Structures are given as C-alpha cells and as structure tokens.
Amino acid sequence: GPMKLKFSKRIIRRIMTPSFFVFIFLIGVVGSLAFGLSEIINNLAFAPILSMAIISLMLGWILANSRIPAWLAALLLTVIGSISVIVWVGNLLIPANNLFRVVVFWILGNLQQQQEIIQNIAPLQLAASEITFAIRKLILDLQEWSRSLVSDNPEPIITATLLVWGLAVWIVSAWAGWMQKRRANVILSLIPTSLLLIAAMGYTWADIAPMILLLFCLFMLLVLTWLNKLENHWVKAKIDYPVDARIDSLVWAISITFILLTTAYFIPRISVRKMVETIQEITSPQAEQAQPFMESLGIRSSKPSIGRFGPLLTGGLPRAHLIGSGPELSEKVVMTIQITGGLP
C-alpha cells in the first residue's frame, strides 16, 4: 500500500543520486572500450573483458571514496588486478576453488581431530596438482611469447594477448573510477581510456561506433560534474534553487549531445557529389523541357569547365582522316627489292 510506495520512493531517491549517474556513465565509457577492443582483437570476448573493467572501476571508486592513501590504493589495485587477470587468463578459477574447498575441509578435519581426513591427503594433492599444471602452462605460454618477440616473425599467443589487454583494461578502468571519485575531474579520469581505444582503433581502421558511445558518456560526465559542483556551491551558500533544474539540464544535455554526435557520425558518410549527381539525374528531363523557356528569360546553362585541356578530353573518333600516304613518304626511299639469278 502507501507504506510500500513511500519506502520505494525513499530507496529510489537515495539510489538516484548524481554519483549514481556518474558511475553509470563511467560504465558506459569502459563498456565502449571493451566493445571496441573485442571487435578488433582476436580471441578477446566482450563479456569477460567488460566484467573485468566494471570490477576494476568499482574497486577504484570504492577505494577513492575511502580515506586510504593514494599509494596504498594503487598497490592494492595492482595486486588485485594482476591476480584477477592471471586467474581469468589461465582459467584458474575452478582449480583455485577446488583447492580452497579441499584446504578448508582438511583444516576443519584437523580442528575436529578426524584422523581419516587428516591422513587422506590425496584430494589435497590432486587439487594442488591441477592448479600447479595450469600455472605452469601459463608461464610456458608467456615464455614462448617473449621468445617470439625477439625473433623476426613474432607469433600471437592467446594467453599473452589476453594477459596484456586484460591488464591494460584493468589499469585504465581503475584509474577512471579513482580519479573521477577522488578528484571529480572528467578529463584526467578518461584520458587513459580514450587514448587506449583511439590507438587500437586508429591502427586497425575500425568502425568509430565505440568512440561515439565514449564521447556521449564523456559529454554527459562533464555536464553531471558541472551540475554537482554548482549544486554543492548553492547548498554551501544557502541559495535556493529549483529541484527540477537538474532534470531539465540533463534533458537538454542529452538532446544536444545526441544531435551533435549523430551529425558527426553520419556527415562523413554523406557524399555531396553523389547527392548532386542523383539530383541531376532526376531533374535532367525536366531541365531539357524547360530549356527554351529558361533561355527566353536570358538564362544560359553552362557545363562545368575542366580547364584549357577540356577539348582534348572530348570522347569520340577523330573527324579528320588522312587518305593515302603523306607527301614526305612519297619523296623518301624506304627499301629497294631486287631479284637476281636463279630464275628459269
């Protein structure tokens, strides 16, 4: 009833804060990066790299919201990110889970003094061998990739590719979350993400659709950050302002940003020459019919000039032909033919 409605409204008001919308648009930024990289990099799936980026973004956001020093946050993000990427690339999640369960079960058996569990270490050895084999395979792949870099023909190794790009996405996502929450600086927070996506897409000449999404989120983050600073200033100065000002500003910002980015996306794909040629083909019969009337009004149609060499480019066969040989050939002896003996 009414109580549930009031409770839901309170929850919505607490959740739908400016920080919530900022975080959503940051997810859009790292999502555009993940989508763009998954489209141009072999064996890089969209869902895993997006999950990695969102987790990194969230950790950077949480650590920035705490009172932890910057150097300690950087150390924690580096360690957690390295472990997470290695577990993802090496498919270590299932072996690590099995090892964790076996170790916990064995520790509980020791605490309860159960001799059967204490003496039976075969499950522990099996789980340890699984994770050891996976880690060894990962190390061998990295060694092979490092040796191929020195050779003349480097070969792509899936493990190394996923490891490098996974760490890169983790770092730029954590930086975006940390810098935006701690400094509220959109430009500084999104420079690494933008440069990574621009460099990858510029090298491959890929479609710019992910960049459009990134720019849209960038503009919206700029607007939200500006509105948050204004509202904080108004609150501190005890200035009354309409509550709907934020919604109206966001609606106008979304509309203007959408129009600008749509125009920027489609204008390079529009050929003015083709448009003019199409219009000329459509209006050519009507123009020929109207030519006498237009000439009676003193209007003369002229074709576009192609310069002084225009007459030379006119198609067709030459109208002047030379019949017979020229006079210079008639005066010159070209060859002499003689028949000597041997005739009957």
Short mmCIF file of C-alpha atoms in Angstrom, two decimals:
data_model
loop_
_atom_site.label_atom_id
_atom_site.label_comp_id
_atom_site.label_asym_id
_atom_site.label_seq_id
_atom_site.Cartn_x
_atom_site.Cartn_y
_atom_site.Cartn_z
CA GLY A 1 0.00 0.00 0.00
CA PRO A 2 1.06 3.59 0.73
CA MET A 3 3.86 2.47 3.07
CA LYS A 4 5.50 0.37 0.37
CA LEU A 5 5.19 3.24 -2.12
CA LYS A 6 6.83 5.69 0.29
CA PHE A 7 9.58 3.17 1.08
CA SER A 8 10.27 2.58 -2.61
CA LYS A 9 10.40 6.32 -3.26
CA ARG A 10 12.94 6.76 -0.47
CA ILE A 11 15.09 4.00 -1.90
CA ILE A 12 14.89 5.50 -5.38
CA ARG A 13 15.84 8.93 -4.07
CA ARG A 14 18.83 7.52 -2.23
CA ILE A 15 19.97 5.50 -5.23
CA MET A 16 19.25 8.03 -7.98
CA THR A 17 21.92 10.47 -6.83
CA PRO A 18 24.32 12.38 -9.09
CA SER A 19 27.08 9.94 -8.08
CA PHE A 20 24.93 7.05 -9.28
CA PHE A 21 24.50 8.59 -12.74
CA VAL A 22 28.21 9.42 -12.89
CA PHE A 23 29.05 5.78 -12.18
CA ILE A 24 26.57 4.60 -14.82
CA PHE A 25 28.20 6.78 -17.48
CA LEU A 26 31.62 5.56 -16.37
CA ILE A 27 30.37 2.03 -17.01
CA GLY A 28 29.36 3.26 -20.47
CA VAL A 29 32.92 4.52 -21.03
CA VAL A 30 34.62 1.26 -20.05
CA GLY A 31 31.89 -0.62 -21.93
CA SER A 32 32.72 1.23 -25.12
CA LEU A 33 36.38 0.40 -24.57
CA ALA A 34 35.60 -3.29 -24.01
CA PHE A 35 33.35 -3.45 -27.05
CA GLY A 36 35.84 -1.70 -29.30
CA LEU A 37 38.71 -3.94 -28.26
CA SER A 38 36.62 -7.11 -28.57
CA GLU A 39 35.79 -6.16 -32.16
CA ILE A 40 39.39 -5.72 -33.31
CA ILE A 41 41.39 -8.15 -31.14
CA ASN A 42 41.29 -11.86 -31.83
CA ASN A 43 40.08 -14.20 -29.07
CA LEU A 44 39.08 -11.29 -26.82
CA ALA A 45 35.46 -11.84 -25.81
CA PHE A 46 33.28 -8.90 -24.87
CA ALA A 47 31.61 -10.26 -21.71
CA PRO A 48 34.77 -11.25 -19.75
CA ILE A 49 36.68 -8.07 -20.55
CA LEU A 50 33.60 -5.96 -19.69
CA SER A 51 33.23 -7.75 -16.35
CA MET A 52 36.92 -7.15 -15.64
CA ALA A 53 36.56 -3.45 -16.46
CA ILE A 54 33.46 -2.99 -14.27
CA ILE A 55 35.09 -4.75 -11.30
CA SER A 56 38.19 -2.59 -11.65
CA LEU A 57 36.09 0.56 -11.99
CA MET A 58 34.09 -0.34 -8.89
CA LEU A 59 37.19 -1.07 -6.80
CA GLY A 60 38.80 2.21 -7.85
CA TRP A 61 35.58 4.05 -6.98
CA ILE A 62 35.31 2.40 -3.54
CA LEU A 63 38.95 2.99 -2.64
CA ALA A 64 38.71 6.62 -3.75
CA ASN A 65 35.67 7.08 -1.51
CA SER A 66 37.65 5.83 1.49
CA ARG A 67 40.42 7.59 3.38
CA ILE A 68 43.09 5.22 2.15
CA PRO A 69 46.27 6.91 0.78
CA ALA A 70 46.76 7.02 -2.96
CA TRP A 71 49.94 4.91 -2.92
CA LEU A 72 48.28 2.16 -0.91
CA ALA A 73 45.23 2.18 -3.17
CA ALA A 74 47.49 1.91 -6.22
CA LEU A 75 49.31 -1.04 -4.64
CA LEU A 76 46.07 -2.82 -3.76
CA LEU A 77 44.59 -2.25 -7.22
CA THR A 78 47.77 -3.52 -8.88
CA VAL A 79 47.93 -6.69 -6.79
CA ILE A 80 44.21 -7.45 -7.08
CA GLY A 81 44.23 -6.67 -10.79
CA SER A 82 47.24 -8.86 -11.52
CA ILE A 83 45.77 -11.80 -9.62
CA SER A 84 42.35 -11.35 -11.24
CA VAL A 85 43.74 -11.17 -14.77
CA ILE A 86 46.02 -14.17 -14.23
CA VAL A 87 43.14 -16.21 -12.83
CA TRP A 88 40.97 -15.23 -15.81
CA VAL A 89 43.59 -15.81 -18.50
CA GLY A 90 44.92 -19.06 -17.04
CA ASN A 91 41.44 -20.49 -16.30
CA LEU A 92 42.47 -20.84 -12.67
CA LEU A 93 39.08 -20.13 -11.12
CA ILE A 94 37.86 -23.73 -10.99
CA PRO A 95 41.20 -25.25 -9.82
CA ALA A 96 41.58 -22.48 -7.21
CA ASN A 97 38.02 -23.08 -6.00
CA ASN A 98 38.65 -26.81 -5.71
CA LEU A 99 41.90 -26.22 -3.81
CA PHE A 100 40.20 -23.77 -1.46
CA ARG A 101 37.39 -26.22 -0.66
CA VAL A 102 39.82 -29.09 -0.05
CA VAL A 103 42.05 -26.95 2.20
CA VAL A 104 39.07 -25.71 4.24
CA PHE A 105 37.74 -29.27 4.58
CA TRP A 106 41.18 -30.53 5.66
CA ILE A 107 41.60 -27.71 8.22
CA LEU A 108 38.18 -28.44 9.72
CA GLY A 109 39.13 -32.11 9.96
CA ASN A 110 42.31 -31.18 11.85
CA LEU A 111 40.35 -28.98 14.25
CA GLN A 112 37.89 -31.79 14.90
CA GLN A 113 40.69 -34.36 15.21
CA GLN A 114 39.27 -36.61 12.46
CA GLN A 115 42.11 -38.97 11.60
CA GLU A 116 40.55 -40.16 8.31
CA ILE A 117 40.53 -36.63 6.92
CA ILE A 118 43.96 -35.79 8.30
CA GLN A 119 45.63 -38.87 6.83
CA ASN A 120 43.81 -38.74 3.47
CA ILE A 121 45.77 -36.06 1.63
CA ALA A 122 45.03 -37.38 -1.86
CA PRO A 123 42.30 -34.75 -2.59
CA LEU A 124 44.69 -32.03 -1.45
CA GLN A 125 47.45 -33.32 -3.72
CA LEU A 126 45.06 -33.62 -6.67
CA ALA A 127 43.75 -30.06 -6.27
CA ALA A 128 47.29 -28.70 -5.85
CA SER A 129 48.46 -30.56 -8.98
CA GLU A 130 45.59 -29.09 -11.03
CA ILE A 131 46.38 -25.52 -10.14
CA THR A 132 50.14 -26.15 -10.50
CA PHE A 133 49.62 -27.52 -14.01
CA ALA A 134 47.51 -24.51 -15.02
CA ILE A 135 50.08 -22.03 -13.67
CA ARG A 136 52.93 -23.88 -15.39
CA LYS A 137 51.09 -23.80 -18.72
CA LEU A 138 50.55 -20.06 -18.32
CA ILE A 139 54.25 -19.49 -17.62
CA LEU A 140 55.29 -21.59 -20.64
CA ASP A 141 52.97 -19.62 -22.93
CA LEU A 142 54.42 -16.34 -21.69
CA GLN A 143 57.97 -17.60 -22.22
CA GLU A 144 57.13 -18.68 -25.75
CA TRP A 145 55.58 -15.28 -26.48
CA SER A 146 58.61 -13.41 -25.10
CA ARG A 147 60.93 -15.51 -27.30
CA SER A 148 58.79 -14.85 -30.35
CA LEU A 149 59.07 -11.09 -29.77
CA VAL A 150 62.83 -11.29 -30.26
CA SER A 151 62.52 -13.32 -33.47
CA ASP A 152 61.87 -11.86 -36.91
CA ASN A 153 58.32 -13.24 -37.11
CA PRO A 154 56.52 -12.80 -33.78
CA GLU A 155 53.58 -15.15 -33.41
CA PRO A 156 50.46 -14.23 -31.45
CA ILE A 157 49.90 -16.28 -28.31
CA ILE A 158 46.33 -16.23 -26.98
CA THR A 159 47.44 -16.30 -23.35
CA ALA A 160 49.82 -13.37 -23.76
CA THR A 161 47.30 -11.38 -25.77
CA LEU A 162 44.60 -11.75 -23.14
CA LEU A 163 47.04 -11.01 -20.33
CA VAL A 164 48.36 -7.79 -21.88
CA TRP A 165 44.97 -6.39 -22.86
CA GLY A 166 43.36 -7.54 -19.63
CA LEU A 167 45.95 -5.69 -17.55
CA ALA A 168 45.62 -2.60 -19.75
CA VAL A 169 41.82 -2.52 -19.38
CA TRP A 170 42.10 -3.11 -15.62
CA ILE A 171 44.54 -0.22 -15.17
CA VAL A 172 42.61 2.38 -17.19
CA SER A 173 39.30 1.37 -15.62
CA ALA A 174 40.67 1.59 -12.08
CA TRP A 175 42.21 4.96 -12.91
CA ALA A 176 38.87 6.24 -14.25
CA GLY A 177 36.98 5.22 -11.12
CA TRP A 178 39.61 6.53 -8.72
CA MET A 179 40.22 9.88 -10.42
CA GLN A 180 36.55 10.67 -11.01
CA LYS A 181 35.52 9.88 -7.43
CA ARG A 182 38.53 11.42 -5.69
CA ARG A 183 39.20 14.45 -7.93
CA ALA A 184 35.92 14.86 -9.87
CA ASN A 185 37.99 15.53 -12.99
CA VAL A 186 36.41 14.00 -16.08
CA ILE A 187 39.23 14.82 -18.48
CA LEU A 188 42.00 13.35 -16.34
CA SER A 189 39.95 10.29 -15.49
CA LEU A 190 39.15 9.40 -19.10
CA ILE A 191 42.42 10.28 -20.86
CA PRO A 192 43.97 6.78 -20.48
CA THR A 193 40.77 5.02 -21.60
CA SER A 194 40.35 7.31 -24.60
CA LEU A 195 43.98 7.02 -25.68
CA LEU A 196 43.89 3.22 -25.44
CA LEU A 197 40.75 2.97 -27.58
CA ILE A 198 41.93 5.60 -30.10
CA ALA A 199 45.31 3.91 -30.52
CA ALA A 200 43.78 0.47 -31.07
CA MET A 201 41.11 1.71 -33.49
CA GLY A 202 43.49 4.02 -35.32
CA TYR A 203 45.87 1.16 -36.01
CA THR A 204 43.16 -1.14 -37.35
CA TRP A 205 40.97 1.48 -39.10
CA ALA A 206 37.94 0.01 -37.34
CA ASP A 207 34.45 1.49 -37.21
CA ILE A 208 34.15 4.53 -34.96
CA ALA A 209 30.87 3.46 -33.31
CA PRO A 210 32.57 2.72 -29.92
CA MET A 211 34.10 6.19 -30.00
CA ILE A 212 30.65 7.73 -30.42
CA LEU A 213 29.44 6.00 -27.25
CA LEU A 214 32.57 7.06 -25.39
CA LEU A 215 32.13 10.69 -26.46
CA PHE A 216 28.48 10.64 -25.44
CA CYS A 217 29.37 9.40 -21.95
CA LEU A 218 32.22 11.91 -21.79
CA PHE A 219 29.91 14.86 -22.52
CA MET A 220 27.34 13.62 -20.02
CA LEU A 221 30.01 13.21 -17.34
CA LEU A 222 31.14 16.77 -17.96
CA VAL A 223 27.58 18.02 -17.54
CA LEU A 224 26.96 15.97 -14.40
CA THR A 225 30.23 17.05 -12.81
CA TRP A 226 29.44 20.68 -13.57
CA LEU A 227 25.94 20.33 -12.10
CA ASN A 228 27.27 18.66 -8.97
CA LYS A 229 29.74 21.47 -8.37
CA LEU A 230 27.02 24.06 -8.88
CA GLU A 231 24.62 22.32 -6.50
CA ASN A 232 27.30 21.94 -3.84
CA HIS A 233 28.08 25.64 -4.16
CA TRP A 234 24.40 26.55 -3.89
CA VAL A 235 23.97 24.35 -0.81
CA LYS A 236 27.02 25.81 0.92
CA ALA A 237 25.96 29.37 0.07
CA LYS A 238 22.37 28.58 1.13
CA ILE A 239 20.98 29.60 -2.25
CA ASP A 240 17.52 28.34 -3.14
CA TYR A 241 17.33 26.56 -6.49
CA PRO A 242 14.59 24.55 -8.18
CA VAL A 243 14.83 20.80 -7.75
CA ASP A 244 13.82 20.28 -11.39
CA ALA A 245 16.86 22.24 -12.60
CA ARG A 246 18.96 19.06 -12.64
CA ILE A 247 16.41 17.12 -14.69
CA ASP A 248 15.92 19.95 -17.19
CA SER A 249 19.66 20.38 -17.60
CA LEU A 250 20.15 16.65 -18.16
CA VAL A 251 17.38 16.53 -20.76
CA TRP A 252 18.89 19.43 -22.68
CA ALA A 253 22.39 17.97 -22.37
CA ILE A 254 21.28 14.57 -23.65
CA SER A 255 19.40 16.12 -26.57
CA ILE A 256 22.25 18.41 -27.66
CA THR A 257 24.87 15.69 -27.24
CA PHE A 258 22.79 13.19 -29.22
CA ILE A 259 22.29 15.66 -32.09
CA LEU A 260 25.97 16.61 -32.23
CA LEU A 261 27.26 13.03 -32.14
CA THR A 262 24.68 11.80 -34.65
CA THR A 263 25.68 14.60 -37.01
CA ALA A 264 29.38 13.85 -36.51
CA TYR A 265 28.78 10.15 -37.19
CA PHE A 266 26.71 10.49 -40.38
CA ILE A 267 28.20 13.57 -42.09
CA PRO A 268 31.45 11.81 -43.18
CA ARG A 269 29.30 9.09 -44.78
CA ILE A 270 27.37 11.59 -46.91
CA SER A 271 28.84 12.29 -50.35
CA VAL A 272 27.85 15.70 -51.69
CA ARG A 273 28.98 14.73 -55.19
CA LYS A 274 26.68 11.69 -55.24
CA MET A 275 23.80 13.79 -53.98
CA VAL A 276 24.32 16.34 -56.75
CA GLU A 277 24.63 13.64 -59.42
CA THR A 278 21.42 11.98 -58.17
CA ILE A 279 19.54 15.28 -58.27
CA GLN A 280 20.85 15.97 -61.77
CA GLU A 281 19.71 12.57 -62.99
CA ILE A 282 16.25 13.13 -61.56
CA THR A 283 15.85 16.69 -62.86
CA SER A 284 17.59 16.24 -66.22
CA PRO A 285 14.40 15.52 -68.29
CA GLN A 286 12.56 18.45 -66.71
CA ALA A 287 15.55 20.71 -67.31
CA GLU A 288 15.66 19.82 -71.01
CA GLN A 289 11.95 20.56 -71.39
CA ALA A 290 12.30 23.87 -69.60
CA GLN A 291 15.42 24.91 -71.51
CA PRO A 292 13.63 27.03 -74.20
CA PHE A 293 11.62 28.86 -71.55
CA MET A 294 14.71 29.47 -69.39
CA GLU A 295 16.67 30.73 -72.42
CA SER A 296 13.83 33.13 -73.21
CA LEU A 297 14.43 34.60 -69.75
CA GLY A 298 18.09 35.14 -70.59
CA ILE A 299 19.43 32.21 -68.59
CA ARG A 300 22.17 30.22 -70.27
CA SER A 301 23.10 26.81 -68.95
CA SER A 302 26.80 26.13 -68.82
CA LYS A 303 28.60 22.89 -68.12
CA PRO A 304 31.41 22.89 -65.60
CA SER A 305 34.74 23.76 -67.16
CA ILE A 306 37.61 21.30 -66.95
CA GLY A 307 40.34 23.74 -67.94
CA ARG A 308 42.24 24.51 -71.12
CA PHE A 309 42.71 20.82 -71.86
CA GLY A 310 38.99 20.21 -71.93
CA PRO A 311 38.66 19.93 -75.73
CA LEU A 312 41.44 17.34 -75.77
CA LEU A 313 39.47 15.16 -73.38
CA THR A 314 36.37 15.07 -75.59
CA GLY A 315 35.46 11.50 -76.42
CA GLY A 316 34.86 10.06 -79.92
CA LEU A 317 36.88 9.29 -83.04
CA PRO A 318 38.85 11.96 -84.94
CA ARG A 319 36.89 13.61 -87.73
CA ALA A 320 39.96 14.39 -90.00
CA HIS A 321 41.44 11.31 -91.70
CA LEU A 322 44.49 11.07 -93.98
CA ILE A 323 43.84 9.24 -97.25
CA GLY A 324 46.91 7.63 -98.77
CA SER A 325 50.47 8.29 -97.73
CA GLY A 326 51.73 11.69 -96.83
CA PRO A 327 53.96 13.74 -99.17
CA GLU A 328 57.03 13.16 -97.01
CA LEU A 329 56.74 9.37 -97.50
CA SER A 330 56.40 9.75 -101.29
CA GLU A 331 59.77 11.51 -101.57
CA LYS A 332 61.77 9.13 -99.39
CA VAL A 333 63.08 5.71 -100.49
CA VAL A 334 62.25 3.23 -97.81
CA MET A 335 63.56 -0.03 -99.34
CA THR A 336 64.71 -1.49 -102.68
CA ILE A 337 63.80 -5.04 -103.78
CA GLN A 338 65.91 -6.80 -106.47
CA ILE A 339 65.66 -10.30 -107.97
CA THR A 340 68.99 -11.84 -109.01
CA GLY A 341 69.88 -15.14 -110.76
CA GLY A 342 68.15 -18.42 -110.29
CA LEU A 343 65.12 -17.62 -112.42
CA PRO A 344 64.16 -20.13 -115.19
#
